[in-house]
Amino acid sequence: VTDNNDGTYLVFVTPQQSGRYKLSITIHGQDIQGSPFDLSVVPQRDYTKLRDPVQTITGIIPVCIAFSDSGDMFVTSTDHYLHVYDIGGKKKATIGSGRSGELQFQSPCGIFIGGEIVYVAECKGHRIHKLTTGGEFLGTFGERG
C-alpha cells in the first residue's frame, strides 16, 4: 500500500494463481466503499511465441489494439470505428461512426477488455463506452469536463 499524500492510496496485489477472488480493503476494521472488490486473475500470456506478423490489417489506421480471451482482436481506428477480427484475421464486425449516440465513437483512442466486457475511451467525445465482446451496448459514461 502506497500513501499518495493526497488522501488516496495505491494498492498493489500480486496473485499467485489464476481464478476469481474477492479483495477486501479495510480501514480501522471497516470496509472502504465498494469493498470487497471482485478480481479475475488470468494466466500471463507468452508473447514470445507469436509469429511475425500475427495479423495483417489493411484499409484502416489502427490506434489501439486489444485481444479478447477467445483470441478476437479489437482495433480502434482513426475512422471513428471499432473493428473486430477473429483469430484468423477475418473481419467479424465494424461498430460505430463519428457521431455521439450509443456505440458511436468520436476518435476512439483507448481500449481495454476484461473478461467479456470491452471498454472504449474516446479522445474527442470524452466518454467511455461499455459493450460486450459480442458488440452489445451496455452503457456510456463521462462527458466534457
mmCIF file of C-alpha atoms in Angstrom:
data_model
loop_
_atom_site.group_PDB
_atom_site.id
_atom_site.type_symbol
_atom_site.label_atom_id
_atom_site.label_comp_id
_atom_site.label_asym_id
_atom_site.label_seq_id
_atom_site.Cartn_x
_atom_site.Cartn_y
_atom_site.Cartn_z
ATOM 1 C CA VAL A 1 0.000 0.000 0.000
ATOM 2 C CA THR A 2 1.377 3.412 -1.006
ATOM 3 C CA ASP A 3 0.157 6.677 0.523
ATOM 4 C CA ASN A 4 -0.176 9.270 -2.272
ATOM 5 C CA ASN A 5 -0.199 12.044 0.375
ATOM 6 C CA ASP A 6 -3.407 13.471 -1.106
ATOM 7 C CA GLY A 7 -5.987 11.414 0.780
ATOM 8 C CA THR A 8 -5.696 8.457 -1.632
ATOM 9 C CA TYR A 9 -3.722 5.234 -1.520
ATOM 10 C CA LEU A 10 -2.417 2.893 -4.195
ATOM 11 C CA VAL A 11 -2.799 -0.837 -3.517
ATOM 12 C CA PHE A 12 -0.702 -3.440 -5.338
ATOM 13 C CA VAL A 13 -1.727 -7.096 -5.331
ATOM 14 C CA THR A 14 0.316 -9.978 -6.751
ATOM 15 C CA PRO A 15 -1.876 -13.088 -7.018
ATOM 16 C CA GLN A 16 -0.138 -16.449 -7.126
ATOM 17 C CA GLN A 17 -2.823 -18.419 -9.002
ATOM 18 C CA SER A 18 -5.468 -17.860 -11.684
ATOM 19 C CA GLY A 19 -9.075 -17.675 -10.550
ATOM 20 C CA ARG A 20 -11.758 -15.393 -9.203
ATOM 21 C CA TYR A 21 -11.109 -13.629 -5.935
ATOM 22 C CA LYS A 22 -12.629 -11.060 -3.579
ATOM 23 C CA LEU A 23 -10.291 -8.340 -2.329
ATOM 24 C CA SER A 24 -11.330 -6.657 0.927
ATOM 25 C CA ILE A 25 -9.781 -3.343 1.846
ATOM 26 C CA THR A 26 -10.497 -2.028 5.316
ATOM 27 C CA ILE A 27 -9.545 0.985 7.380
ATOM 28 C CA HIS A 28 -9.751 0.520 11.144
ATOM 29 C CA GLY A 29 -11.768 -2.656 10.607
ATOM 30 C CA GLN A 30 -14.363 -1.033 8.297
ATOM 31 C CA ASP A 31 -14.635 -1.882 4.584
ATOM 32 C CA ILE A 32 -13.932 1.054 2.285
ATOM 33 C CA GLN A 33 -16.619 1.990 -0.248
ATOM 34 C CA GLY A 34 -17.013 -0.774 -2.868
ATOM 35 C CA SER A 35 -15.104 -3.372 -0.831
ATOM 36 C CA PRO A 36 -14.890 -6.285 -1.296
ATOM 37 C CA PHE A 37 -13.769 -5.962 -4.934
ATOM 38 C CA ASP A 38 -14.140 -8.767 -7.491
ATOM 39 C CA LEU A 39 -10.857 -9.802 -9.124
ATOM 40 C CA SER A 40 -10.427 -12.127 -12.068
ATOM 41 C CA VAL A 41 -6.854 -13.365 -12.441
ATOM 42 C CA VAL A 42 -5.900 -14.954 -15.747
ATOM 43 C CA PRO A 43 -2.652 -16.706 -16.695
ATOM 44 C CA GLN A 44 0.022 -14.483 -18.193
ATOM 45 C CA ARG A 45 0.308 -14.795 -21.962
ATOM 46 C CA ASP A 46 3.637 -15.765 -23.510
ATOM 47 C CA TYR A 47 4.050 -13.217 -26.296
ATOM 48 C CA THR A 48 7.430 -14.655 -27.283
ATOM 49 C CA LYS A 49 5.615 -17.456 -29.139
ATOM 50 C CA LEU A 50 3.828 -15.086 -31.543
ATOM 51 C CA ARG A 51 4.734 -15.300 -35.207
ATOM 52 C CA ASP A 52 5.580 -12.168 -37.159
ATOM 53 C CA PRO A 53 3.187 -10.796 -38.325
ATOM 54 C CA VAL A 54 0.337 -12.096 -36.186
ATOM 55 C CA GLN A 55 -2.299 -10.477 -38.408
ATOM 56 C CA THR A 56 -2.177 -8.050 -41.282
ATOM 57 C CA ILE A 57 -4.797 -5.297 -41.299
ATOM 58 C CA THR A 58 -5.404 -3.213 -44.383
ATOM 59 C CA GLY A 59 -7.728 -0.303 -45.094
ATOM 60 C CA ILE A 60 -7.630 1.325 -41.642
ATOM 61 C CA ILE A 61 -5.164 3.214 -39.491
ATOM 62 C CA PRO A 62 -5.108 1.429 -36.117
ATOM 63 C CA VAL A 63 -4.897 3.443 -32.910
ATOM 64 C CA CYS A 64 -5.188 0.784 -30.157
ATOM 65 C CA ILE A 65 -5.467 -2.988 -30.200
ATOM 66 C CA ALA A 66 -6.729 -5.428 -27.548
ATOM 67 C CA PHE A 67 -7.382 -9.154 -27.611
ATOM 68 C CA SER A 68 -10.317 -10.978 -26.023
ATOM 69 C CA ASP A 69 -9.887 -14.262 -24.172
ATOM 70 C CA SER A 70 -11.251 -16.051 -27.264
ATOM 71 C CA GLY A 71 -8.484 -14.535 -29.413
ATOM 72 C CA ASP A 72 -10.605 -11.955 -31.238
ATOM 73 C CA MET A 73 -8.727 -8.740 -31.978
ATOM 74 C CA PHE A 74 -10.446 -5.396 -31.295
ATOM 75 C CA VAL A 75 -8.942 -2.395 -33.095
ATOM 76 C CA THR A 76 -9.843 1.266 -32.630
ATOM 77 C CA SER A 77 -9.030 3.370 -35.666
ATOM 78 C CA THR A 78 -8.760 6.928 -36.916
ATOM 79 C CA ASP A 79 -12.008 6.484 -38.886
ATOM 80 C CA HIS A 80 -14.073 6.542 -35.622
ATOM 81 C CA TYR A 81 -14.812 2.801 -35.674
ATOM 82 C CA LEU A 82 -14.109 -0.255 -33.585
ATOM 83 C CA HIS A 83 -13.141 -3.133 -35.887
ATOM 84 C CA VAL A 84 -13.341 -6.746 -34.691
ATOM 85 C CA TYR A 85 -11.332 -9.575 -36.294
ATOM 86 C CA ASP A 86 -11.424 -13.284 -35.497
ATOM 87 C CA ILE A 87 -8.303 -15.231 -34.543
ATOM 88 C CA GLY A 88 -7.664 -15.982 -38.227
ATOM 89 C CA GLY A 89 -7.738 -12.307 -39.221
ATOM 90 C CA LYS A 90 -11.202 -12.285 -40.821
ATOM 91 C CA LYS A 91 -13.253 -9.170 -40.055
ATOM 92 C CA LYS A 92 -16.251 -10.042 -37.848
ATOM 93 C CA ALA A 93 -17.731 -6.608 -37.190
ATOM 94 C CA THR A 94 -17.350 -2.863 -37.593
ATOM 95 C CA ILE A 95 -19.000 -0.826 -34.847
ATOM 96 C CA GLY A 96 -19.532 2.924 -34.606
ATOM 97 C CA SER A 97 -19.063 6.166 -36.507
ATOM 98 C CA GLY A 98 -18.072 9.719 -35.609
ATOM 99 C CA ARG A 99 -21.415 10.562 -34.011
ATOM 100 C CA SER A 100 -22.425 10.879 -30.360
ATOM 101 C CA GLY A 101 -25.010 8.125 -29.749
ATOM 102 C CA GLU A 102 -24.777 4.585 -28.412
ATOM 103 C CA LEU A 103 -21.657 2.867 -29.762
ATOM 104 C CA GLN A 104 -20.811 5.915 -31.858
ATOM 105 C CA PHE A 105 -17.188 6.800 -31.270
ATOM 106 C CA GLN A 106 -15.555 10.220 -31.571
ATOM 107 C CA SER A 107 -11.855 9.464 -32.047
ATOM 108 C CA PRO A 108 -11.617 6.206 -30.082
ATOM 109 C CA CYS A 109 -8.146 6.267 -28.584
ATOM 110 C CA GLY A 110 -8.052 3.541 -25.952
ATOM 111 C CA ILE A 111 -9.431 0.053 -25.428
ATOM 112 C CA PHE A 112 -9.460 -2.456 -22.590
ATOM 113 C CA ILE A 113 -11.061 -5.913 -22.458
ATOM 114 C CA GLY A 114 -11.845 -7.544 -19.117
ATOM 115 C CA GLY A 115 -13.495 -10.934 -19.475
ATOM 116 C CA GLU A 116 -16.446 -10.413 -21.815
ATOM 117 C CA ILE A 117 -16.603 -6.627 -21.351
ATOM 118 C CA VAL A 118 -14.970 -4.120 -23.723
ATOM 119 C CA TYR A 119 -14.274 -0.528 -22.688
ATOM 120 C CA VAL A 120 -13.536 2.027 -25.423
ATOM 121 C CA ALA A 121 -12.255 5.504 -24.484
ATOM 122 C CA GLU A 122 -12.792 8.481 -26.767
ATOM 123 C CA CYS A 123 -10.372 11.380 -27.171
ATOM 124 C CA LYS A 124 -12.815 13.908 -28.646
ATOM 125 C CA GLY A 125 -16.110 12.765 -27.126
ATOM 126 C CA HIS A 126 -14.713 12.486 -23.575
ATOM 127 C CA ARG A 127 -16.720 9.294 -22.931
ATOM 128 C CA ILE A 128 -16.107 5.659 -22.078
ATOM 129 C CA HIS A 129 -18.294 3.124 -23.888
ATOM 130 C CA LYS A 130 -19.006 -0.259 -22.339
ATOM 131 C CA LEU A 131 -20.053 -3.180 -24.553
ATOM 132 C CA THR A 132 -19.846 -6.939 -24.652
ATOM 133 C CA THR A 133 -17.297 -8.750 -26.807
ATOM 134 C CA GLY A 134 -20.317 -9.662 -28.962
ATOM 135 C CA GLY A 135 -20.979 -5.953 -29.645
ATOM 136 C CA GLU A 136 -23.983 -5.454 -27.334
ATOM 137 C CA PHE A 137 -24.198 -1.925 -25.881
ATOM 138 C CA LEU A 138 -24.046 -1.837 -22.067
ATOM 139 C CA GLY A 139 -23.590 1.841 -21.320
ATOM 140 C CA THR A 140 -21.671 5.078 -21.718
ATOM 141 C CA PHE A 141 -20.275 7.372 -19.066
ATOM 142 C CA GLY A 142 -18.261 10.569 -18.947
ATOM 143 C CA GLU A 143 -18.639 13.985 -20.508
ATOM 144 C CA ARG A 144 -16.575 17.004 -21.389
ATOM 145 C CA GLY A 145 -15.302 18.436 -18.108
#
